Coordinates of C-alpha atoms in Angstrom, one line a residue:
Chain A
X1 CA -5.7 29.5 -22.3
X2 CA -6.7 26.2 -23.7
X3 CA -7.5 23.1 -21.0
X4 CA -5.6 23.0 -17.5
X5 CA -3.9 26.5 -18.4
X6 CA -1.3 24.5 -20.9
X7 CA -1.4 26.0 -24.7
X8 CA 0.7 23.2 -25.6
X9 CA 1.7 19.9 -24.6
X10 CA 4.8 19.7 -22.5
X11 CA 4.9 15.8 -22.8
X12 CA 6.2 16.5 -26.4
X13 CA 7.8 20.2 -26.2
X14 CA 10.6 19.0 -23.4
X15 CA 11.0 15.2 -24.9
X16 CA 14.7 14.9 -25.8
X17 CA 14.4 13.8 -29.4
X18 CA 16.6 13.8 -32.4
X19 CA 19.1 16.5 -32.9
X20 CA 18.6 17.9 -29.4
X21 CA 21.3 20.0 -27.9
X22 CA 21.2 21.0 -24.3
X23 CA 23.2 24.1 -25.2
X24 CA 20.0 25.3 -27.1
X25 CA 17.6 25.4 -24.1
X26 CA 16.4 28.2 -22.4
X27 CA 16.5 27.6 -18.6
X28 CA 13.9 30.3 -18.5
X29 CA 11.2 29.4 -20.6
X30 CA 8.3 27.7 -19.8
X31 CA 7.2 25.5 -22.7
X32 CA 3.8 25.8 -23.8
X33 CA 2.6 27.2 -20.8
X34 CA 1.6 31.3 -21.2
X35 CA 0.5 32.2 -17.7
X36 CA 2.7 33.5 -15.0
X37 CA 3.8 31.9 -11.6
X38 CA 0.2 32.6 -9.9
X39 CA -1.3 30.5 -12.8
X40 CA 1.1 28.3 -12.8
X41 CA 0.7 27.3 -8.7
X42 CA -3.0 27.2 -9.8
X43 CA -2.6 24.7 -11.9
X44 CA -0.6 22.2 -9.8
X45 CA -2.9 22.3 -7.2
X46 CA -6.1 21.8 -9.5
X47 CA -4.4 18.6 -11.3
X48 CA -2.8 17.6 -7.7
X49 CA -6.5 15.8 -7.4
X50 CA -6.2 13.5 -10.7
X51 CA -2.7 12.8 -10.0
X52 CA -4.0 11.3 -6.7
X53 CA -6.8 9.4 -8.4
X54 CA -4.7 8.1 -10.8
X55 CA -2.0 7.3 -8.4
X56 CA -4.3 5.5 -6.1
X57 CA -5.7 3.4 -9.0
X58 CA -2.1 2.6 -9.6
X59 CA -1.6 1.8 -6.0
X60 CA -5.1 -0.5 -5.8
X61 CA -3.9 -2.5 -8.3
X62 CA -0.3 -3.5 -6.7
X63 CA -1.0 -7.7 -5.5
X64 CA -2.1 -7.7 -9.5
X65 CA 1.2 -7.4 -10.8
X66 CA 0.3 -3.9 -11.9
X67 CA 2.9 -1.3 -13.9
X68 CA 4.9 0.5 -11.6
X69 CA 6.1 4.0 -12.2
X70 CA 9.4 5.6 -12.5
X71 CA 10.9 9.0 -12.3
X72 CA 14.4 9.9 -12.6
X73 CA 15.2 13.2 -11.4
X74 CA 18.8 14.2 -12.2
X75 CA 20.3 18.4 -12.0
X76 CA 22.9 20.1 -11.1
X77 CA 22.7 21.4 -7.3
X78 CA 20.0 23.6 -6.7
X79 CA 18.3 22.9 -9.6
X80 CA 15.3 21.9 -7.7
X81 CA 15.1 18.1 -7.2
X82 CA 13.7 18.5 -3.4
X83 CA 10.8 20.7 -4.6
X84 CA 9.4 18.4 -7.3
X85 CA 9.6 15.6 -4.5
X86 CA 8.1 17.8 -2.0
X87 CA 5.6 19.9 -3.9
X88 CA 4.2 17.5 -6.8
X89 CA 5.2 13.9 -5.4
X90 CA 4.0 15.1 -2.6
X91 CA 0.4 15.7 -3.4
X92 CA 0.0 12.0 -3.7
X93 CA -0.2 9.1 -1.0
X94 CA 2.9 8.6 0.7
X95 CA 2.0 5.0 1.3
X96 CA 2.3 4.6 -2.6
X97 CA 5.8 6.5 -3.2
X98 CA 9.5 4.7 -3.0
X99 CA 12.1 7.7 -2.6
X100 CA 15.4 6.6 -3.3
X101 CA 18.3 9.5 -3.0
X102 CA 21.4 8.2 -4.2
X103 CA 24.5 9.6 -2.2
X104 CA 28.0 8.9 -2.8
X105 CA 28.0 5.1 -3.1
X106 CA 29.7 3.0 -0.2
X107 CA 32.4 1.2 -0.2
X108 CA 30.2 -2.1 -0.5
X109 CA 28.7 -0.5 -3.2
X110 CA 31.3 0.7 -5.0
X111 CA 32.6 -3.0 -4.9
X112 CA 29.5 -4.5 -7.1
X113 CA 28.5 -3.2 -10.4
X114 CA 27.1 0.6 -10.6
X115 CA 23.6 -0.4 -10.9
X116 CA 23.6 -3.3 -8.2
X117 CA 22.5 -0.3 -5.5
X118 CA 19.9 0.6 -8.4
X119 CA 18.3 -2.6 -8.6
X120 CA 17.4 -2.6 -5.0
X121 CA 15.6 0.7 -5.2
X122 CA 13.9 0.1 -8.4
X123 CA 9.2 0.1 -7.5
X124 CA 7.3 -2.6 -6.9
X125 CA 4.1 -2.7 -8.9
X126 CA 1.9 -0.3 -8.0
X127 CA 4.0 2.3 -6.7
X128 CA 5.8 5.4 -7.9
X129 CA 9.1 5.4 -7.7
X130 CA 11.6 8.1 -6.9
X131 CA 15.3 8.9 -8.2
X132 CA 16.8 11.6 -6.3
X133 CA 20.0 11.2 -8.5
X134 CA 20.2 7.6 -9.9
X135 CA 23.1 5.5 -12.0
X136 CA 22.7 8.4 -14.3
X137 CA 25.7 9.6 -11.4
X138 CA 28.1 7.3 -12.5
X139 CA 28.3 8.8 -16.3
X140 CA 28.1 11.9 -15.3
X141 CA 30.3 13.1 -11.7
X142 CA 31.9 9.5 -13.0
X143 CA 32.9 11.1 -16.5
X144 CA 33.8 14.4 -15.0
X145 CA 35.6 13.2 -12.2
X146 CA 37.0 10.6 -14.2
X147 CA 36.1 8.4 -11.4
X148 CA 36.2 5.3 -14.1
X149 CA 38.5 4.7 -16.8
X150 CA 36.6 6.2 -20.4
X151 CA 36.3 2.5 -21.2
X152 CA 34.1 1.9 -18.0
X153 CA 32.2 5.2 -18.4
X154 CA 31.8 3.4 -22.4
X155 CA 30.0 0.2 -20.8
X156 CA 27.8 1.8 -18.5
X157 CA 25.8 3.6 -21.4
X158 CA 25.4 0.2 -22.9
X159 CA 24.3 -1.1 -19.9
X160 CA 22.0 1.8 -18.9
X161 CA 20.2 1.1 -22.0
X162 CA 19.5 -2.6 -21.7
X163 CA 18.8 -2.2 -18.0
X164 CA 16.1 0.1 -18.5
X165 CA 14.8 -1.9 -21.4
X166 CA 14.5 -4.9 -19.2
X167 CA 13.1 -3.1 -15.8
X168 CA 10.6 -1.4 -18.9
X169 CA 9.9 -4.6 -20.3
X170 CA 8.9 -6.2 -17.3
X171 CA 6.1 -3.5 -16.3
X172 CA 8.3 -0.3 -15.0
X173 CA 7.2 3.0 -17.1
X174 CA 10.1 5.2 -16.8
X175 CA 10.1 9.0 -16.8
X176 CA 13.3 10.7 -16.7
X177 CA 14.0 14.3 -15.8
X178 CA 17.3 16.7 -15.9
X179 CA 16.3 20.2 -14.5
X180 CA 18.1 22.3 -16.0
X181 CA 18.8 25.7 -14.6
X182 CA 21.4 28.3 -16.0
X183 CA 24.3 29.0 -14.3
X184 CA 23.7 32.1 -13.5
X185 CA 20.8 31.0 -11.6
X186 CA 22.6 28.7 -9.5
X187 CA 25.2 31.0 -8.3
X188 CA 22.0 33.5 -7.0
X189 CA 20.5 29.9 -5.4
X190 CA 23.6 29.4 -3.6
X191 CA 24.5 33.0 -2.6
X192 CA 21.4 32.6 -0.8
X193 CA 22.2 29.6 1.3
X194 CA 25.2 31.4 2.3
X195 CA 23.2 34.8 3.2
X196 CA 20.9 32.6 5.4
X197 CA 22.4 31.0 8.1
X198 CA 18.9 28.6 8.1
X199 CA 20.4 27.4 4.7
X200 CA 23.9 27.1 5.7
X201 CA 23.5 23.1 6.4
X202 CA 22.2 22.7 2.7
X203 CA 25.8 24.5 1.6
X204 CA 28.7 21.7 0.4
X205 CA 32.1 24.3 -0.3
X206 CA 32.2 21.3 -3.2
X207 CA 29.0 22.8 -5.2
X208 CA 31.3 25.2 -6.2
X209 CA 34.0 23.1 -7.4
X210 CA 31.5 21.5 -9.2
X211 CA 29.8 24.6 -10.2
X212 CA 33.9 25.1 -11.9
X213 CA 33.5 22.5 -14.2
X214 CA 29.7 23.6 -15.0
X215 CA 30.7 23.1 -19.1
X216 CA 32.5 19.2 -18.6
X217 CA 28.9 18.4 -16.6
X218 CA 26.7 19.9 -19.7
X219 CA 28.8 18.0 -21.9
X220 CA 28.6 14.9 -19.9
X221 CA 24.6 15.4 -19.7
X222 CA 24.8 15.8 -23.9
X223 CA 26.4 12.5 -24.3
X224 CA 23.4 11.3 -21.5
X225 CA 20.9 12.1 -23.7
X226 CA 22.4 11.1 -27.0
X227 CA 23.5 7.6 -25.4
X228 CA 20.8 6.7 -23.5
X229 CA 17.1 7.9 -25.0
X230 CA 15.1 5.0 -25.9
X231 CA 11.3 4.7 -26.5
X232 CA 11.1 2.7 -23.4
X233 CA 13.2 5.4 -21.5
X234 CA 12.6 8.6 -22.7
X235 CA 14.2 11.9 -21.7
X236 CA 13.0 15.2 -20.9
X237 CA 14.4 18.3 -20.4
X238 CA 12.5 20.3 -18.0
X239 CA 13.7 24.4 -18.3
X240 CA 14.1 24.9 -14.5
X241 CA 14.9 28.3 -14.0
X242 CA 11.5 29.3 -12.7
X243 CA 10.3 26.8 -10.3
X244 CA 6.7 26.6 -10.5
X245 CA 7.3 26.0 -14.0
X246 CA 9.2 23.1 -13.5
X247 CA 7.4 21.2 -11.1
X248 CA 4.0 22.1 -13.1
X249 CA 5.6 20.3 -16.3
X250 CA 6.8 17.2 -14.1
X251 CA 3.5 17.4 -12.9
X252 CA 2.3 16.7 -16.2
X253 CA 5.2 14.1 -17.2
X254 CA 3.8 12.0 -14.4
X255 CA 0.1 12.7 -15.1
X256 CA 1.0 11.7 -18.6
X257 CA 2.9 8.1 -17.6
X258 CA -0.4 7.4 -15.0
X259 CA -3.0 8.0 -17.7
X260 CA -1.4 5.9 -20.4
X261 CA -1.4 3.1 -17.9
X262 CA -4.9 4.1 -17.5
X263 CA -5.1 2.0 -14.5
X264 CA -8.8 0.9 -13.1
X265 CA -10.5 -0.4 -9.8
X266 CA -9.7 -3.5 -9.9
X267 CA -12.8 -6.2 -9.2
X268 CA -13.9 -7.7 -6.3
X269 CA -12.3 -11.1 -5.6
X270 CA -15.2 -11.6 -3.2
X271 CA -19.1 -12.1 -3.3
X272 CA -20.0 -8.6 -2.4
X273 CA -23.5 -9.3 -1.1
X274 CA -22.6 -12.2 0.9
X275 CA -19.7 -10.0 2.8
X276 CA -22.6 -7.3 3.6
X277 CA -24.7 -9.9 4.8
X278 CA -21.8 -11.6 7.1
X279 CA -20.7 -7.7 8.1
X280 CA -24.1 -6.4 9.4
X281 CA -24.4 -9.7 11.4
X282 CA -20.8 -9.2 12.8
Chain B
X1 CA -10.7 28.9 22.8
X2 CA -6.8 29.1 24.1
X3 CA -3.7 28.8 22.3
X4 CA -4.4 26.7 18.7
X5 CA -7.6 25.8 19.7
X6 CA -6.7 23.2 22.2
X7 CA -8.3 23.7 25.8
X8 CA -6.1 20.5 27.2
X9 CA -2.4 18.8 26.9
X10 CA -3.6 16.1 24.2
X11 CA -0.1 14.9 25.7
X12 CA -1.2 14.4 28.7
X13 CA -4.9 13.5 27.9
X14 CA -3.9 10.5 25.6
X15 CA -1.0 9.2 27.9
X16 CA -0.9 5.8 29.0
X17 CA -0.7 5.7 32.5
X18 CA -1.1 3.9 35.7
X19 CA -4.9 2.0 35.9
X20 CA -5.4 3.3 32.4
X21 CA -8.4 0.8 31.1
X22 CA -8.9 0.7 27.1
X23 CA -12.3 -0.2 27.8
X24 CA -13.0 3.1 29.5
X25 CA -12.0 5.5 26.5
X26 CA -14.7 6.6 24.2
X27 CA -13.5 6.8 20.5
X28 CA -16.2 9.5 20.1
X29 CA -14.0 11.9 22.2
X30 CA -12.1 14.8 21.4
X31 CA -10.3 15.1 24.5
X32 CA -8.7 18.8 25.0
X33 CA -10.5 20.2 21.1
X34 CA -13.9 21.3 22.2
X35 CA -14.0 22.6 18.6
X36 CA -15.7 20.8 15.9
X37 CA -14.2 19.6 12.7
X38 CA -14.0 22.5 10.7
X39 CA -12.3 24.1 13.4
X40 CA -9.8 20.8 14.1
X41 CA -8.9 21.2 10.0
X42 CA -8.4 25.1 10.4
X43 CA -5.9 24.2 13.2
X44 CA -4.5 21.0 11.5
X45 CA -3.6 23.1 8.6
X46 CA -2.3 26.0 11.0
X47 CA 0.2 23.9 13.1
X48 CA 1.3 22.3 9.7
X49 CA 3.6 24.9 8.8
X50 CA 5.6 24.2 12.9
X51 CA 5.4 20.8 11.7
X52 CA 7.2 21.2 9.0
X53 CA 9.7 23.8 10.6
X54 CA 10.8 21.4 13.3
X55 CA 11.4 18.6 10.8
X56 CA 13.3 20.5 8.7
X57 CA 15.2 21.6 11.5
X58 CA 15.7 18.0 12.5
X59 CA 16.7 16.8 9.4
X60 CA 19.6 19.5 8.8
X61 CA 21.2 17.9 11.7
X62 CA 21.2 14.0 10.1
X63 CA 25.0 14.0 10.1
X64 CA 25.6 15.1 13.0
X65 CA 24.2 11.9 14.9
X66 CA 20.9 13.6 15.3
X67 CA 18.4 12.1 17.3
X68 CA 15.4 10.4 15.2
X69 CA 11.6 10.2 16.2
X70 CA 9.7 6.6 15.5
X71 CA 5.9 6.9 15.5
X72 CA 4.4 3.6 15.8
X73 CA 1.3 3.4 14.8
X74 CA -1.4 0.1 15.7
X75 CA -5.2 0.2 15.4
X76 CA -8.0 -2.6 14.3
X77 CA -8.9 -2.1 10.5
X78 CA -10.2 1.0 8.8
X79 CA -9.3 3.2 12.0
X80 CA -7.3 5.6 9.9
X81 CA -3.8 4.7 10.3
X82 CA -3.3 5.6 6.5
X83 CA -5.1 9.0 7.1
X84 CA -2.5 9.4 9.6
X85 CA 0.4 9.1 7.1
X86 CA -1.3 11.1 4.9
X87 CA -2.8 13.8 6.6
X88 CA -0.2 14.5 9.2
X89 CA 3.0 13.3 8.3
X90 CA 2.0 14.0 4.7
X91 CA 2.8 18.0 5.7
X92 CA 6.6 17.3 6.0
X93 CA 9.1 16.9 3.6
X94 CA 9.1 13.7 2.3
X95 CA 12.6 12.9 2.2
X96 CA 12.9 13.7 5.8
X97 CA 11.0 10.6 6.4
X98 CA 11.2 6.7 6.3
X99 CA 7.9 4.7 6.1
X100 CA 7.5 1.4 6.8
X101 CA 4.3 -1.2 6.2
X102 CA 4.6 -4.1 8.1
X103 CA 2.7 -6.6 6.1
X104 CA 2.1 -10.6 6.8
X105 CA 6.0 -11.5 7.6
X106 CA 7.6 -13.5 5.0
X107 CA 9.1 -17.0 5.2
X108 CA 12.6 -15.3 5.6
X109 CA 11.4 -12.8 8.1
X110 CA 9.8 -15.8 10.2
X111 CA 12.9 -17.6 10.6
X112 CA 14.2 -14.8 12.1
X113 CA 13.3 -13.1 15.4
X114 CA 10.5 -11.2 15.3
X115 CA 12.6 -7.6 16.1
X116 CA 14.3 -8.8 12.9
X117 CA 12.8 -7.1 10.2
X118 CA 11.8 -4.3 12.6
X119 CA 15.6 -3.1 13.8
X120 CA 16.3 -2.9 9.2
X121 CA 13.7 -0.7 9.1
X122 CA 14.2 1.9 12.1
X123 CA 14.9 5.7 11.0
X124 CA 18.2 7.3 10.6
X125 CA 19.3 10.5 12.7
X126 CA 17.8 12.9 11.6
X127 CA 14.7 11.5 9.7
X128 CA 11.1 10.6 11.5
X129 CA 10.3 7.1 11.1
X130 CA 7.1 5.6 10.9
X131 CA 5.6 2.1 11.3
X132 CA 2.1 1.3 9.8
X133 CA 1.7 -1.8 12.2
X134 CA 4.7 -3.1 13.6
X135 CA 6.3 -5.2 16.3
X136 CA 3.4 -5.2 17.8
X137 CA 1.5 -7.1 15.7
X138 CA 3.7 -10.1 17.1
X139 CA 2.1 -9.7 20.5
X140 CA -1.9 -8.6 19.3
X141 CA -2.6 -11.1 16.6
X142 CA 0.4 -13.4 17.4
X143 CA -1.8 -13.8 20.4
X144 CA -5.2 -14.0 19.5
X145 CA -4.3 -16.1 16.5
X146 CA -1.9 -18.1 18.3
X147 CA 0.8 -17.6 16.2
X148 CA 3.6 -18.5 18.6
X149 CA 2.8 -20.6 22.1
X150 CA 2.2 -17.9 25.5
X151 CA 5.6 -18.7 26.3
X152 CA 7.1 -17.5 23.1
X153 CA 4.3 -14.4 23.2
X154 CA 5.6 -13.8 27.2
X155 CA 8.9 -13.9 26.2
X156 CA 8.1 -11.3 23.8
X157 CA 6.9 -8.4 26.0
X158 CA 10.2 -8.3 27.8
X159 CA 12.3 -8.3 24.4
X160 CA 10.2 -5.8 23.1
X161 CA 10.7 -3.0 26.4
X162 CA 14.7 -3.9 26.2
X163 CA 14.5 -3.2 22.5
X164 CA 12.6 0.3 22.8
X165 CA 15.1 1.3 25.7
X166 CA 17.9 0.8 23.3
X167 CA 17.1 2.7 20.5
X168 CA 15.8 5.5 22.7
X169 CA 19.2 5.8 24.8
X170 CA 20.8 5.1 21.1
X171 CA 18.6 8.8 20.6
X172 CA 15.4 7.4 18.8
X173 CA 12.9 9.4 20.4
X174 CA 9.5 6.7 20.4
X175 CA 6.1 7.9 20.1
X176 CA 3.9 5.1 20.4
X177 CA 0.1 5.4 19.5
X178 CA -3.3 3.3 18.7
X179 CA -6.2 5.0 16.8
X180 CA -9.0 3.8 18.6
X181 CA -12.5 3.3 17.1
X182 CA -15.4 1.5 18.3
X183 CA -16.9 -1.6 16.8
X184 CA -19.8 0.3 15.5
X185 CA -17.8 2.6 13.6
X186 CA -15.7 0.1 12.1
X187 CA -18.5 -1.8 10.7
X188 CA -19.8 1.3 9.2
X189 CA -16.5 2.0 7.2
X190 CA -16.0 -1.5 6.5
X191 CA -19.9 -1.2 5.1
X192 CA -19.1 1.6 3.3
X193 CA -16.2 -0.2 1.4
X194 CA -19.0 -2.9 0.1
X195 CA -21.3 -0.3 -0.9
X196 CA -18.4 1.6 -3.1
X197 CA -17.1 -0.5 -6.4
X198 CA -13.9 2.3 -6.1
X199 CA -13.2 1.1 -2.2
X200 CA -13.3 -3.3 -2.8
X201 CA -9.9 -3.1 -3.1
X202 CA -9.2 -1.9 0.2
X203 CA -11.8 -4.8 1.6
X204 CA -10.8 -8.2 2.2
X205 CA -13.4 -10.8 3.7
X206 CA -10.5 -11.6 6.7
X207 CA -11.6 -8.5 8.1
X208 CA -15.3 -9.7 9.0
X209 CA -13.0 -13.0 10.5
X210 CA -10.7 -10.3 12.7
X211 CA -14.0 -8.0 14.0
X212 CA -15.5 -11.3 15.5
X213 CA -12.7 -11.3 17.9
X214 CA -12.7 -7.7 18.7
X215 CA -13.0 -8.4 22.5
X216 CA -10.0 -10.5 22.0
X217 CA -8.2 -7.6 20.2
X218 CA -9.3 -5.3 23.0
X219 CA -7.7 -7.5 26.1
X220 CA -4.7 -8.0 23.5
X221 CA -4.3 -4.4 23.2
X222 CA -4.9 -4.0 27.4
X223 CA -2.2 -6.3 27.8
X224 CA 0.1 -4.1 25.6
X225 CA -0.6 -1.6 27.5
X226 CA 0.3 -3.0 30.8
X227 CA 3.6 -4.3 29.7
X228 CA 4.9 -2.3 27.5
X229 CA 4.3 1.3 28.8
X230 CA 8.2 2.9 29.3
X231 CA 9.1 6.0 30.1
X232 CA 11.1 5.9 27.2
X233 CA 8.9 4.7 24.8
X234 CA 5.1 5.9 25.9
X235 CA 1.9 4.9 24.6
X236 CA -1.4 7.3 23.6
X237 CA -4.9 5.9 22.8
X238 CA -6.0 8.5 20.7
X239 CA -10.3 8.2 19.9
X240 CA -10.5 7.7 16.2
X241 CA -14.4 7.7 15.5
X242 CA -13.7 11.6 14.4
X243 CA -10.4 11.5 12.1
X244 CA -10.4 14.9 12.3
X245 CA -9.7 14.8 15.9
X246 CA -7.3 11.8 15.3
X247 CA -5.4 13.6 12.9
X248 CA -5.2 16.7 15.1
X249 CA -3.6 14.8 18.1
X250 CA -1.5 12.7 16.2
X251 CA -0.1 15.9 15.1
X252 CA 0.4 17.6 18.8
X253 CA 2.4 14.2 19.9
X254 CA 4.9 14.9 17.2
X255 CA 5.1 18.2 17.5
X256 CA 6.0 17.7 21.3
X257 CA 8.0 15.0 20.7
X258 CA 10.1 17.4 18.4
X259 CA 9.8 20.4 20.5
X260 CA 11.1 18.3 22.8
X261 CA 14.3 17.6 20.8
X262 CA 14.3 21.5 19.6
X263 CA 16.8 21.0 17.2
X264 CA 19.1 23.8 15.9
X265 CA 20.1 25.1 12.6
X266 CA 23.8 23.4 12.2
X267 CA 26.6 26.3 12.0
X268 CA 28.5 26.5 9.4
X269 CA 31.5 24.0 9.2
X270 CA 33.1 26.0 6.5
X271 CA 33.9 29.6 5.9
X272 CA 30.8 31.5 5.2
X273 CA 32.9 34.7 3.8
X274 CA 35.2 33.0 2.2
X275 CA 32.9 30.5 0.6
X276 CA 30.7 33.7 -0.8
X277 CA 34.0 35.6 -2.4
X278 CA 34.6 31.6 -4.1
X279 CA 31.1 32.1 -5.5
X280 CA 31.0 35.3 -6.4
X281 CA 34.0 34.5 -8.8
X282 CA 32.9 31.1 -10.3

């Protein structure tokens, strides 16, 4: 295997590009990576220690108006949201991460535009950001649901795309993920919360009137892509069926985003060997 | 060595009580851990995995008007409050908690009281807050600055016990703690900041200003003490100069403080029978 156990690059393998249909991805695969589920934990933890230098060069670099980070996670239930935020967000400083999960908006919410709760939540430089679920919601459980009229669900794309070109424009690198798990898979992921009674509080009897209209949501997700990839905001696909594949690859999606930025230590704004004189008289 | 390695209650060790003197503590204790730091990381990484357990637990009951822990955390520069968030709470699930950084208040938050920004900023049921710096910083360098007249800083004292008994009987469970290191430790981490190009960032020449009134610091904190020790919201002075040991105590108070709570896997609030026959046919 070639460096960091990757035979190819999974920054352009799961890009959503031209022509992509979601329909044509294998939820099992794991994109240019040949090893098995041992190599694979082997490799997060090994990179785990350059995404935390990079994220703390990021993160030293915040009163500078410095880039900020990010990443969009959007999946059906089970997919594995929760385990990229726990097991590969997670291996950086918490001090440096903004986790946003976006429930079911509130009525105050509802009242204002869909991305006015967005807005809020969006990183200040320096930090990573964290989408658990995002406005991406409102064209997707929106659409299905038909929770706006198709003219509504119409604008928001629009929208989506010129308020990710601004928040990019001003300094925001923007990574966005669907896992993407089969649906066989998730029936086995929830029969399991329902065998354990340790998972029974993470079981909603609406996943699986959602699960019931799996097709309308892959649809919906199609139109997602085609709508809404820009240079400035681009997609990837991440096959999500085998967990340690999937946070290994949006390991590398983020370790990709930090090392364009390519942020360094940033100078000191003090005379260094006047503060060691005043320190070692203090 | 007995159970976990621990020969004492750190609990009751690092207590607050009646008489207690700051000045009397020696940061270079390990009070209850007569091991050394390899064994403190052994058992660090060891208790993790209850750590994580009990949060989990706690955080399943969020809707259910769960209670919440708040661990406040105070100490003079470089005593590891960040090693803290990282070390210790860093080993939970991250969206099971809600950090806060209490910076230099903004103009806004000055025209407020000084609770003001603290009450936005307290944890939900079910999640474990935590406060790097916090209200207290209105009473330690609101003093020795003078920041606000010794009226306004009296005054203070007061509003902060009635404010702590609240949101304990409103079922925040308050753990509150200050990493204590000695001056000579401090200058040597604040040295070793100077002597690394990748650490000026986290120096700033106010902190040479802020050791020159450690003593002042030191009968600030006292005074703390002395008013603001509750039943319901307890303080610990934990000895920092080994962050090992720091880390490892931080880690028992939470774990007591959520033993404590012992929270339950919810039941089921839908048909667990049912629900798999609705699966098993989707």
């Amino acid at each position: 295997m070639s460096k960091h156990g990757w035979t190819g690059d999974p920054v352009e393998l799961l890009r959503v590009g031209d022509g992509f249909r979601l329909a044509d991805v294998d939820a099992d695969a794991t994109p240019g990576f040949h090893g098995h589920k041992h190599d694979g934990e082997r490799v997060l933890t090994h990179r785990e220690t350059e995404l935390d230098d990079l994220q703390e060069r990021l993160y030293a670099n915040r009163d500078e108006r410095a880039d900020a980070v990010l990443l969009v996670l959007q999946a059906m239930d089970t997919a594995g949201k929760g385990g990229i935020v726990r097991h590969v967000v997670g291996g950086v400083d918490p001090q440096g991460v903004e986790l946003a999960a976006f429930k079911q908006p509130t009525p105050d919410e509802l009242a204002h535009d869909f991305l006015w709760r967005v807005e809020k939540r969006l990183p200040a430089p320096g930090f990573i950001g964290v989408f658990d679920r995002s406005h991406y919601e409102d064209v997707l459980i929106g659409r299905v649901h038909g929770l706006a009229d198709p003219a509504e669900i119409e604008r928001r794309y629009g929208a989506i795309v010129d308020f990710e070109r601004r928040i990019a424009d001003s300094g925001t690198r923007i990574v966005k993920v669907m896992l993407h798990i089969s649906r066989d898979e998730q029936k086995e992921r929830l029969m399991e919360r329902l065998d354990r009674p340790d998972k029974h509080w993470k079981y909603n009897p609406g996943d699986v009137d959602e699960r019931l209209r799996w097709d309308e949501y892959m649809a919906a997700y199609q139109t997602v892509f085609e709508r809404t990839v820009t240079a400035a905001a681009p997609w990837y696909v991440v096959p999500a069926n085998h967990k340690w594949y999937a946070r290994l690859a949006v390991q590398e999606l983020l370790l990709d985003v930090l090392q364009r930025i390519d942020p360094q230590w940033p100078a000191a704004d003090f005379d260094v060997e006047a503060e060691k004189k005043r320190l070692a008289s203090s």
